[in-house]
Coordinates of C-alpha atoms in Angstrom, one line a residue:
M1 CA -1.1 -31.2 -35.8
E2 CA -1.2 -34.9 -36.2
E3 CA -4.5 -36.0 -37.7
K4 CA -6.5 -38.8 -36.1
I5 CA -9.7 -40.0 -37.6
I6 CA -12.3 -40.4 -35.0
A7 CA -14.2 -43.7 -34.4
G8 CA -17.4 -44.4 -36.2
N9 CA -20.7 -43.1 -35.0
F10 CA -24.4 -43.0 -36.0
I11 CA -23.7 -40.3 -38.5
H12 CA -21.1 -42.5 -40.3
D13 CA -23.7 -45.3 -40.2
V14 CA -26.0 -43.1 -42.2
I15 CA -23.3 -42.2 -44.7
D16 CA -22.2 -45.9 -45.0
A17 CA -25.8 -46.7 -45.9
D18 CA -26.0 -43.9 -48.5
L19 CA -22.7 -45.0 -50.0
A20 CA -24.0 -48.6 -50.2
E21 CA -26.8 -47.2 -52.4
N22 CA -24.6 -44.8 -54.3
P23 CA -20.9 -45.8 -54.3
N24 CA -20.1 -42.7 -56.4
L25 CA -21.4 -40.3 -53.8
K26 CA -18.8 -37.6 -53.0
I27 CA -19.2 -36.8 -49.3
H28 CA -19.4 -33.0 -48.7
T29 CA -20.0 -31.4 -45.3
R30 CA -20.0 -27.8 -44.0
F31 CA -19.7 -25.7 -40.9
P32 CA -22.1 -22.7 -41.0
P33 CA -21.4 -20.3 -38.1
E34 CA -23.3 -17.0 -37.8
P35 CA -20.8 -14.2 -37.6
N36 CA -22.4 -12.6 -34.6
G37 CA -19.9 -13.7 -31.9
Y38 CA -16.8 -15.7 -31.4
L39 CA -16.7 -19.5 -31.6
H40 CA -16.8 -21.5 -28.4
I41 CA -15.9 -25.1 -27.4
G42 CA -19.4 -26.2 -28.5
S43 CA -18.4 -25.0 -32.0
A44 CA -15.3 -27.2 -31.8
K45 CA -17.6 -30.3 -31.6
A46 CA -19.4 -29.3 -34.8
I47 CA -16.2 -28.5 -36.5
R48 CA -14.7 -31.8 -35.5
I49 CA -17.7 -33.8 -36.7
N50 CA -17.9 -32.1 -40.0
T51 CA -14.2 -32.1 -40.8
Q52 CA -13.5 -35.6 -39.7
T53 CA -16.5 -36.9 -41.6
A54 CA -15.2 -35.3 -44.8
R55 CA -11.7 -36.6 -44.1
K56 CA -12.8 -40.2 -43.3
Y57 CA -14.6 -40.5 -46.6
G58 CA -12.1 -38.5 -48.7
G59 CA -14.6 -35.7 -49.2
L60 CA -14.8 -31.9 -49.0
F61 CA -15.5 -29.6 -46.1
N62 CA -16.8 -26.0 -46.5
L63 CA -16.9 -23.0 -44.2
R64 CA -20.0 -21.0 -44.9
Y65 CA -20.8 -17.9 -42.9
D66 CA -24.5 -17.8 -42.1
D67 CA -24.7 -14.0 -42.6
T68 CA -28.5 -13.7 -43.4
N69 CA -29.2 -11.5 -40.3
P70 CA -27.5 -8.1 -40.9
V71 CA -28.4 -6.7 -37.5
K72 CA -25.9 -8.6 -35.3
E73 CA -23.2 -9.5 -37.8
D74 CA -19.7 -8.0 -38.1
D75 CA -16.5 -8.4 -40.0
E76 CA -14.7 -8.8 -36.6
Y77 CA -16.5 -12.1 -36.1
V78 CA -15.9 -13.2 -39.7
K79 CA -12.2 -12.8 -39.2
S80 CA -12.1 -14.4 -35.8
I81 CA -14.0 -17.5 -37.0
Y82 CA -11.5 -18.2 -39.8
E83 CA -8.6 -17.6 -37.4
D84 CA -10.1 -20.2 -35.0
L85 CA -10.5 -22.7 -37.8
R86 CA -6.9 -22.2 -38.9
W87 CA -5.7 -22.6 -35.3
L88 CA -7.6 -25.8 -35.0
G89 CA -6.0 -27.1 -38.2
C90 CA -9.4 -27.2 -40.0
E91 CA -9.1 -24.9 -42.9
P92 CA -11.8 -25.8 -45.4
N93 CA -10.7 -27.8 -48.4
G94 CA -14.0 -27.2 -50.1
G95 CA -13.9 -23.4 -50.0
V96 CA -15.1 -20.5 -48.0
F97 CA -18.6 -19.2 -48.7
Y98 CA -21.1 -16.7 -47.4
G99 CA -24.9 -17.2 -47.1
S100 CA -25.3 -13.6 -48.4
D101 CA -23.7 -14.7 -51.7
Y102 CA -26.9 -16.7 -52.4
F103 CA -29.4 -13.8 -51.8
D104 CA -30.2 -13.5 -55.5
K105 CA -30.9 -17.2 -55.8
C106 CA -33.0 -17.2 -52.6
Y107 CA -35.1 -14.4 -54.0
E108 CA -35.5 -16.2 -57.3
F109 CA -36.6 -19.4 -55.6
A110 CA -39.0 -17.5 -53.4
V111 CA -40.6 -16.0 -56.5
G112 CA -40.9 -19.5 -57.9
L113 CA -42.7 -20.7 -54.8
I114 CA -45.2 -17.8 -55.0
K115 CA -45.8 -18.7 -58.7
Q116 CA -46.5 -22.3 -57.6
G117 CA -49.0 -21.0 -54.9
K118 CA -46.7 -22.3 -52.2
A119 CA -45.8 -18.9 -50.6
Y120 CA -47.7 -15.8 -49.8
V121 CA -47.2 -12.3 -48.4
D122 CA -48.7 -11.8 -45.0
D123 CA -49.7 -8.5 -43.3
L124 CA -50.0 -9.9 -39.8
S125 CA -47.7 -8.4 -37.1
A126 CA -45.3 -10.7 -35.3
E127 CA -47.6 -10.8 -32.3
E128 CA -50.6 -11.6 -34.4
M129 CA -48.7 -14.3 -36.3
K130 CA -47.7 -15.9 -33.0
A131 CA -51.3 -15.9 -31.8
Y132 CA -52.5 -17.5 -35.1
R133 CA -49.8 -20.1 -34.9
G134 CA -51.5 -22.1 -32.2
T135 CA -49.9 -24.3 -29.5
L136 CA -48.4 -27.7 -29.1
T137 CA -51.9 -29.0 -28.3
E138 CA -54.0 -26.7 -30.5
P139 CA -53.8 -26.3 -34.3
G140 CA -53.1 -22.9 -35.8
K141 CA -55.5 -20.9 -37.8
E142 CA -55.0 -19.5 -41.3
S143 CA -54.0 -15.9 -41.8
P144 CA -56.7 -13.8 -43.5
F145 CA -54.1 -13.0 -46.2
R146 CA -53.2 -16.6 -46.9
N147 CA -55.4 -16.9 -50.0
R148 CA -54.2 -13.8 -51.9
S149 CA -53.8 -14.3 -55.6
I150 CA -50.4 -15.2 -57.1
E151 CA -50.4 -11.9 -58.9
E152 CA -51.0 -9.9 -55.7
N153 CA -48.3 -11.8 -53.8
L154 CA -45.8 -11.3 -56.6
D155 CA -46.5 -7.6 -56.6
L156 CA -46.2 -7.2 -52.9
F157 CA -43.1 -9.3 -52.7
E158 CA -41.5 -7.1 -55.4
R159 CA -42.5 -4.0 -53.5
M160 CA -41.0 -5.5 -50.3
K161 CA -37.7 -5.9 -52.1
N162 CA -37.9 -2.4 -53.5
G163 CA -38.2 -0.9 -50.0
E164 CA -41.7 0.4 -50.1
F165 CA -42.7 -1.0 -46.7
A166 CA -41.5 -0.5 -43.2
D167 CA -39.9 -3.2 -41.1
G168 CA -42.5 -5.7 -39.7
T169 CA -45.3 -4.7 -42.0
H170 CA -45.1 -7.7 -44.3
T171 CA -43.5 -11.2 -44.3
L172 CA -43.3 -13.9 -47.0
R173 CA -44.6 -17.2 -45.6
A174 CA -44.4 -20.7 -46.9
K175 CA -47.9 -22.1 -47.4
I176 CA -47.7 -25.5 -45.8
D177 CA -50.1 -26.7 -43.1
M178 CA -51.5 -24.6 -40.2
T179 CA -52.8 -27.8 -38.5
S180 CA -49.5 -29.7 -38.6
P181 CA -48.4 -31.2 -35.2
N182 CA -44.9 -29.8 -36.1
M183 CA -45.2 -26.1 -35.5
N184 CA -42.3 -25.4 -37.8
L185 CA -44.6 -26.4 -40.7
R186 CA -47.4 -23.9 -39.7
D187 CA -46.7 -21.5 -42.6
P188 CA -43.3 -20.4 -41.4
A189 CA -42.0 -17.0 -42.4
I190 CA -39.2 -17.3 -45.0
Y191 CA -38.5 -13.6 -45.7
R192 CA -38.7 -10.5 -43.5
I193 CA -38.1 -6.8 -44.1
V194 CA -35.0 -5.3 -42.4
H195 CA -33.9 -1.9 -43.5
T196 CA -30.3 -2.3 -42.3
S197 CA -27.0 -2.3 -44.2
H198 CA -25.4 -5.7 -44.6
H199 CA -21.7 -6.2 -43.8
R200 CA -21.1 -7.6 -47.3
Q201 CA -24.1 -6.6 -49.4
G202 CA -24.3 -3.0 -48.2
D203 CA -27.8 -1.5 -49.0
K204 CA -28.6 -3.8 -51.9
W205 CA -31.3 -5.6 -49.9
C206 CA -33.9 -4.6 -47.4
I207 CA -35.5 -8.1 -47.3
Y208 CA -33.6 -11.0 -45.9
P209 CA -34.3 -14.8 -46.0
L210 CA -34.7 -16.6 -42.7
Y211 CA -32.3 -19.4 -41.7
D212 CA -34.7 -22.4 -42.2
Y213 CA -35.4 -21.3 -45.7
A214 CA -31.9 -20.1 -46.7
H215 CA -29.9 -22.9 -45.2
P216 CA -31.2 -25.8 -47.3
I217 CA -30.8 -23.7 -50.4
Q218 CA -27.2 -22.9 -49.5
D219 CA -26.5 -26.6 -48.9
A220 CA -28.0 -27.7 -52.1
L221 CA -26.2 -25.1 -54.2
E222 CA -22.9 -26.0 -52.7
G223 CA -23.4 -29.7 -53.3
I224 CA -23.5 -30.6 -49.6
T225 CA -24.4 -34.2 -49.2
H226 CA -24.9 -34.3 -45.4
S227 CA -25.9 -31.2 -43.4
L228 CA -24.8 -32.1 -39.9
C229 CA -26.2 -29.9 -37.2
S230 CA -27.1 -29.9 -33.5
L231 CA -30.2 -31.6 -32.1
E232 CA -32.3 -28.5 -31.7
F233 CA -32.8 -28.5 -35.5
E234 CA -34.3 -32.0 -35.5
N235 CA -37.8 -30.7 -35.5
H236 CA -36.8 -28.3 -38.3
R237 CA -35.8 -31.1 -40.6
P238 CA -39.3 -31.5 -42.2
L239 CA -39.1 -27.8 -43.2
Y240 CA -35.6 -28.3 -44.5
E241 CA -36.8 -31.1 -46.7
W242 CA -39.9 -29.2 -47.7
V243 CA -37.7 -26.4 -49.1
V244 CA -35.4 -28.8 -50.9
D245 CA -38.3 -30.8 -52.4
N246 CA -40.5 -27.8 -53.4
I247 CA -37.7 -25.9 -55.0
G248 CA -36.8 -29.1 -56.9
F249 CA -33.2 -29.7 -56.0
D250 CA -31.7 -33.0 -57.2
P251 CA -29.5 -34.4 -55.7
K252 CA -30.9 -33.5 -52.3
P253 CA -28.7 -32.7 -49.2
K254 CA -29.6 -34.8 -46.1
Q255 CA -29.9 -33.2 -42.7
R256 CA -28.9 -35.2 -39.6
E257 CA -28.6 -34.0 -36.0
F258 CA -26.3 -34.7 -33.1
A259 CA -26.4 -33.6 -29.4
R260 CA -24.6 -30.4 -28.8
L261 CA -21.7 -30.2 -26.4
N262 CA -22.7 -29.0 -22.9
V263 CA -20.0 -28.6 -20.3
T264 CA -20.3 -28.1 -16.5
H265 CA -19.6 -24.7 -15.0
T266 CA -20.0 -23.2 -18.5
V267 CA -22.5 -21.1 -20.5
M268 CA -22.6 -21.6 -24.3
S269 CA -25.1 -18.8 -25.1
K270 CA -23.4 -16.4 -27.5
R271 CA -25.9 -13.7 -26.4
Y272 CA -24.9 -14.0 -22.8
L273 CA -21.2 -14.3 -23.6
R274 CA -21.5 -11.1 -25.6
Q275 CA -23.2 -9.5 -22.6
L276 CA -20.3 -10.4 -20.4
V277 CA -17.9 -8.8 -22.9
E278 CA -20.0 -5.6 -23.4
T279 CA -20.5 -5.0 -19.7
G280 CA -16.9 -5.5 -18.9
L281 CA -17.4 -8.5 -16.6
V282 CA -14.7 -10.3 -18.5
D283 CA -11.5 -9.2 -20.3
G284 CA -12.9 -9.5 -23.8
W285 CA -14.0 -12.5 -25.9
D286 CA -10.5 -14.0 -25.3
D287 CA -10.7 -13.8 -21.5
P288 CA -9.1 -17.1 -20.3
R289 CA -12.2 -17.9 -18.3
M290 CA -14.5 -17.8 -21.4
P291 CA -15.4 -21.0 -23.2
T292 CA -14.5 -19.3 -26.5
L293 CA -11.8 -20.9 -28.6
C294 CA -9.7 -17.7 -28.4
G295 CA -10.2 -17.7 -24.6
L296 CA -9.1 -21.3 -24.4
R297 CA -6.1 -20.5 -26.7
R298 CA -5.1 -17.6 -24.4
R299 CA -5.6 -19.9 -21.4
G300 CA -3.1 -22.3 -22.9
Y301 CA -5.2 -25.0 -24.3
T302 CA -4.1 -26.7 -27.5
P303 CA -6.1 -27.8 -30.5
E304 CA -5.1 -31.4 -29.7
S305 CA -6.4 -31.2 -26.1
I306 CA -9.7 -29.7 -27.3
F307 CA -10.3 -32.3 -29.9
D308 CA -9.2 -35.1 -27.5
F309 CA -11.9 -33.8 -25.2
V310 CA -14.5 -33.7 -28.0
D311 CA -13.6 -37.2 -29.1
R312 CA -13.9 -38.6 -25.5
A313 CA -17.2 -36.9 -25.0
G314 CA -18.4 -38.7 -28.1
V315 CA -21.0 -38.2 -30.8
A316 CA -24.6 -39.2 -29.9
K317 CA -28.2 -38.0 -30.1
A318 CA -28.8 -38.1 -26.3
Y319 CA -28.5 -34.9 -24.3
S320 CA -25.7 -34.9 -21.7
V321 CA -23.5 -32.6 -19.8
V322 CA -19.7 -33.3 -19.9
D323 CA -17.6 -32.7 -16.8
I324 CA -15.2 -29.9 -17.4
E325 CA -12.6 -31.9 -15.5
L326 CA -12.4 -34.1 -18.6
L327 CA -11.2 -31.1 -20.6
E328 CA -8.7 -30.4 -17.8
H329 CA -7.5 -34.0 -17.8
C330 CA -6.9 -33.8 -21.6
I331 CA -4.6 -30.8 -21.5
R332 CA -2.9 -32.0 -18.3
E333 CA -2.2 -35.4 -20.0
E334 CA -0.7 -33.7 -23.0
L335 CA 1.4 -31.1 -21.2
N336 CA 2.7 -33.7 -18.8
S337 CA 4.6 -35.2 -21.7
T338 CA 5.4 -32.1 -23.6
A339 CA 5.7 -29.1 -21.3
P340 CA 9.2 -28.0 -20.2
R341 CA 9.6 -27.9 -16.4
R342 CA 10.5 -24.6 -14.8
I343 CA 10.6 -23.3 -11.2
A344 CA 8.3 -20.5 -10.0
V345 CA 8.0 -19.5 -6.3
M346 CA 4.5 -18.2 -5.8
N347 CA 4.9 -16.9 -2.2
P348 CA 8.6 -16.3 -1.7
V349 CA 10.5 -16.2 1.5
K350 CA 14.2 -15.9 1.8
L351 CA 16.4 -18.9 2.6
I352 CA 19.9 -18.2 3.7
V353 CA 22.5 -21.0 3.6
D354 CA 24.7 -19.9 6.5
N355 CA 27.6 -22.2 5.6
Y356 CA 27.8 -21.4 1.9
P357 CA 30.3 -18.7 0.7
E358 CA 28.7 -15.3 0.1
T359 CA 30.5 -14.7 -3.2
K360 CA 30.2 -18.2 -4.7
T361 CA 27.9 -19.3 -7.4
E362 CA 27.6 -22.8 -8.7
W363 CA 25.3 -24.4 -11.2
F364 CA 23.1 -27.4 -10.7
E365 CA 21.6 -29.4 -13.6
L366 CA 17.8 -30.1 -13.7
P367 CA 15.9 -32.0 -16.3
N368 CA 13.7 -30.0 -18.7
N369 CA 11.1 -32.8 -18.6
P370 CA 11.5 -36.1 -16.7
Q371 CA 9.0 -37.7 -19.0
D372 CA 11.1 -37.0 -22.1
P373 CA 14.8 -37.7 -21.8
D374 CA 15.3 -36.1 -25.2
A375 CA 14.2 -32.7 -23.8
G376 CA 17.7 -32.3 -22.2
T377 CA 18.6 -30.4 -19.1
R378 CA 19.1 -26.8 -17.9
K379 CA 21.4 -25.3 -15.3
L380 CA 20.2 -23.3 -12.3
P381 CA 22.5 -21.0 -10.3
F382 CA 22.9 -21.7 -6.6
T383 CA 24.0 -18.9 -4.2
R384 CA 24.0 -18.3 -0.5
E385 CA 20.7 -16.4 -0.5
L386 CA 17.9 -18.4 -2.1
I387 CA 14.1 -18.1 -2.1
I388 CA 11.6 -20.9 -1.3
D389 CA 7.9 -20.9 -1.1
A390 CA 6.5 -19.9 2.3
D391 CA 4.3 -23.0 2.2
D392 CA 7.4 -25.2 2.3
F393 CA 8.3 -24.0 5.8
A394 CA 6.3 -24.5 9.0
E395 CA 7.5 -23.2 12.3
V396 CA 4.8 -25.4 14.0
P397 CA 4.4 -28.2 11.4
P398 CA 1.2 -30.3 11.1
P399 CA 1.6 -34.1 11.3
K400 CA 3.4 -35.8 8.4
F401 CA 4.9 -32.5 7.2
F402 CA 7.9 -33.5 5.2
R403 CA 9.1 -30.1 4.1
L404 CA 11.4 -27.7 6.0
K405 CA 10.7 -27.4 9.8
P406 CA 12.7 -26.8 13.0
E407 CA 15.2 -29.6 13.5
G408 CA 14.2 -30.9 10.1
E409 CA 16.1 -31.6 6.8
V410 CA 14.9 -31.3 3.2
R411 CA 16.4 -31.7 -0.2
L412 CA 16.6 -28.6 -2.3
M413 CA 15.5 -30.0 -5.7
G414 CA 18.5 -31.1 -7.7
A415 CA 20.9 -29.6 -5.2
Y416 CA 22.1 -29.9 -1.5
I417 CA 20.3 -31.2 1.5
V418 CA 19.8 -28.4 4.0
K419 CA 18.9 -28.5 7.7
F420 CA 17.0 -25.8 9.6
A421 CA 19.2 -23.4 11.7
S422 CA 17.3 -20.4 12.8
L423 CA 14.6 -17.8 11.9
E424 CA 14.6 -14.0 11.3
K425 CA 11.3 -12.3 11.9
N426 CA 9.8 -8.9 11.2
A427 CA 8.3 -6.7 13.8
D428 CA 4.8 -8.0 13.1
G429 CA 6.0 -11.6 13.6
S430 CA 6.1 -12.5 10.0
I431 CA 9.1 -14.5 8.7
R432 CA 11.8 -12.4 7.1
A433 CA 14.3 -15.2 6.4
V434 CA 14.9 -18.9 7.2
H435 CA 18.5 -19.9 7.9
V436 CA 19.8 -23.3 7.1
N437 CA 23.1 -25.2 6.8
A438 CA 23.8 -27.3 3.8
D439 CA 25.3 -30.7 3.7
L440 CA 28.0 -29.7 1.2
E441 CA 29.0 -33.3 0.8
S442 CA 25.6 -34.3 -0.5
G443 CA 25.7 -32.3 -3.8
N444 CA 22.7 -33.6 -5.7
G445 CA 23.2 -37.2 -4.5
N446 CA 22.3 -39.2 -1.5
P447 CA 23.8 -38.4 2.0
T448 CA 27.1 -40.1 2.6
D449 CA 25.9 -41.6 6.0
G450 CA 22.9 -43.3 4.4
R451 CA 20.2 -41.2 6.2
K452 CA 16.8 -40.9 4.5
I453 CA 15.5 -37.5 3.4
K454 CA 11.8 -37.6 2.8
G455 CA 11.1 -34.0 1.6
T456 CA 12.1 -32.1 -1.5
I457 CA 11.3 -28.5 -2.1
H458 CA 12.0 -26.1 -5.1
W459 CA 14.1 -23.0 -4.8
L460 CA 15.7 -20.2 -6.8
S461 CA 18.7 -17.9 -6.3
D462 CA 17.5 -14.6 -5.1
S463 CA 20.0 -12.6 -7.1
Y464 CA 19.3 -14.5 -10.4
A465 CA 15.6 -15.0 -10.3
G466 CA 13.1 -12.9 -12.3
T467 CA 9.7 -11.6 -11.2
C468 CA 6.3 -11.9 -12.8
D469 CA 2.6 -11.8 -12.0
V470 CA 0.4 -14.9 -12.2
M471 CA -3.3 -15.2 -12.9
L472 CA -5.0 -18.0 -11.1
Y473 CA -8.1 -18.8 -13.1
D474 CA -11.1 -20.9 -11.8
Y475 CA -14.5 -21.7 -13.2
L476 CA -16.5 -18.6 -14.3
F477 CA -19.7 -20.0 -12.8
T478 CA -20.2 -21.7 -9.4
L479 CA -23.3 -23.7 -10.6
E480 CA -22.2 -27.0 -12.0
N481 CA -25.0 -27.5 -14.4
I482 CA -26.3 -24.2 -15.7
D483 CA -29.5 -25.9 -16.9
D484 CA -30.4 -26.5 -13.2
M485 CA -30.6 -22.7 -12.7
P486 CA -33.9 -21.8 -10.9
E487 CA -36.4 -19.7 -13.0
D488 CA -36.0 -16.7 -10.7
K489 CA -32.2 -16.6 -11.1
T490 CA -29.9 -15.3 -13.9
Y491 CA -26.5 -16.3 -15.0
N492 CA -25.1 -13.3 -13.2
D493 CA -26.3 -14.8 -9.9
Y494 CA -23.7 -17.6 -10.3
L495 CA -20.7 -15.7 -11.4
N496 CA -17.7 -16.9 -9.4
P497 CA -16.2 -13.9 -7.6
N498 CA -12.9 -15.8 -7.3
S499 CA -12.6 -16.9 -10.9
A500 CA -9.6 -14.6 -11.5
V501 CA -7.0 -14.0 -8.8
R502 CA -3.9 -12.1 -9.5
V503 CA -0.7 -13.0 -7.6
S504 CA 2.1 -10.4 -7.8
G505 CA 5.7 -10.7 -7.0
V506 CA 6.1 -14.3 -8.1
R507 CA 9.8 -15.3 -8.5
I508 CA 10.7 -17.3 -11.6
E509 CA 13.7 -18.7 -13.4
Q510 CA 15.2 -15.9 -15.5
S511 CA 14.6 -17.8 -18.8
L512 CA 10.8 -17.4 -18.2
S513 CA 11.2 -13.7 -18.4
D514 CA 12.5 -13.9 -21.9
C515 CA 10.3 -16.7 -23.3
E516 CA 7.8 -16.0 -26.1
A517 CA 4.1 -15.3 -25.4
G518 CA 2.0 -18.4 -25.6
S519 CA 4.8 -20.7 -24.3
R520 CA 3.6 -23.4 -22.0
F521 CA 5.4 -24.8 -18.9
Q522 CA 4.9 -26.9 -15.9
F523 CA 5.8 -24.9 -12.8
V524 CA 7.2 -27.7 -10.8
R525 CA 5.0 -28.8 -7.8
N526 CA 2.5 -26.2 -8.9
G527 CA 0.7 -26.6 -12.2
Y528 CA 0.8 -25.8 -15.9
Y529 CA 1.1 -22.2 -17.0
V530 CA 1.2 -20.2 -20.3
K531 CA 2.8 -16.8 -20.9
D532 CA -0.1 -14.5 -21.6
T533 CA -0.4 -13.2 -25.1
K534 CA -2.1 -10.0 -24.1
N535 CA -0.3 -8.8 -20.9
P536 CA 3.5 -8.9 -20.9
G537 CA 5.1 -10.3 -17.8
V538 CA 2.0 -12.3 -16.8
F539 CA 1.6 -16.1 -16.7
N540 CA -1.9 -17.7 -16.8
R541 CA -2.6 -20.9 -14.9
I542 CA -3.9 -23.4 -17.4
V543 CA -4.6 -26.2 -15.0
G544 CA -3.3 -27.5 -11.7
L545 CA -1.2 -30.7 -11.3
K546 CA -3.9 -32.7 -9.5
D547 CA -6.0 -34.8 -11.8
S548 CA -9.2 -36.2 -10.3
F549 CA -10.7 -37.5 -13.5
P550 CA -12.1 -40.0 -13.9
K551 CA -13.8 -39.5 -10.6
K552 CA -13.9 -42.4 -8.1
A553 CA -17.2 -44.0 -7.6

């Protein structure tokens, strides 16, 4: 994929200032996903910012799995995350790391904090700790175990590590300030007991560091210069800096925050996305309606279109919700210039050319992509019995209907002009076949008598066309901004019942039956489609032809 360095932003302003003070600084960023689910389009923004920042300054970019919580993590997610980065063209040039690889160092540093009198073992339960913590307007109060001796804390912490205590009976807390206006500094827990096997460490550990403690240590040990994360971590930055300062790292990594990517009609909560998968409401993490990267890939989106969307959405600190139509615009714009054109008849009805020989077949040439002359042409067979879309014929046409109608003429795309002759109907009154006569002198050119033909419709030869099913996907949620959801409602209340509609018996050019899974096309006069990678013989609608973005005022 062609690399484009994104425009400057406030993060780059910070880095420029740092480089002005230290021109020898080697910029080093990282992407630290927790392997407890699949990456989504919000992750793409974080990946884009971190990789592009490293590339702009000739630096390094790490992938580090934040696998400090053994309860929800799985190798399935580890593999999927790396596969998504490869697909995006963002393989880490600085290396692949695991937070769990630093467990020994995290433990060593925790012991050091205890020896400095800056950490203590607490016996309060989670509920008691919450009550002692205070509120945004009231200071917290100190735990009765806060002033244990260093020796007692060292002994208890060692026994925690050795598995002598049950889950939840003890935590290790940083001793900072229970009256701080920043609640993250009110003696936060930095270690907890969890008797669960780890996907990499096995049963070596039964105590695990919490993210706010482990993350700055990992950054410092890897030489990360700028820890770029989403805005919800801004209030955690003082704790990040406390850990770095009190352990004594030099040089120190610098945390800076940006607004996360929020998209209309979309939920980014991995917990809820996992619920959709586990309850069978969607067809797995790669369901084409999901905002996951593997779902977008199966839907037919490209890395280029996703990054184009991220770049247009911009990098800022202010919260905003980006219209999903911008994402659709990005893929539509790309495919308009790159996707081969093919014909698909969604709702087929037979068209019989009465004055065309029954045994004759001729071939008409159509462009593969009118936007790209170098894409060449293809030949379509023309026979007496064709198929057209039922929507392209109206027995009682509405005003300004320029398709086929009684007494009317239309151009068959790239082929003859035909004029309505008669109808065949079934017993229930539905149309069995439309009969026409062709102007056999017109070929694929203009009528010889100079008359104007306003309508053009697509067609296929009935005997040559293949058949497939098509999935018409729509937004998964009916509510535009999920953050506007009333308190008495849940995500499930806004699931779109028409988000996946299957259309069977669609007739297609024969070449589409043999194309590779993942191939993208424009179905002329219809939309952009991709051959499904999971279900043979199925095409997924990526996006329709109509582009309403940017919206008119």
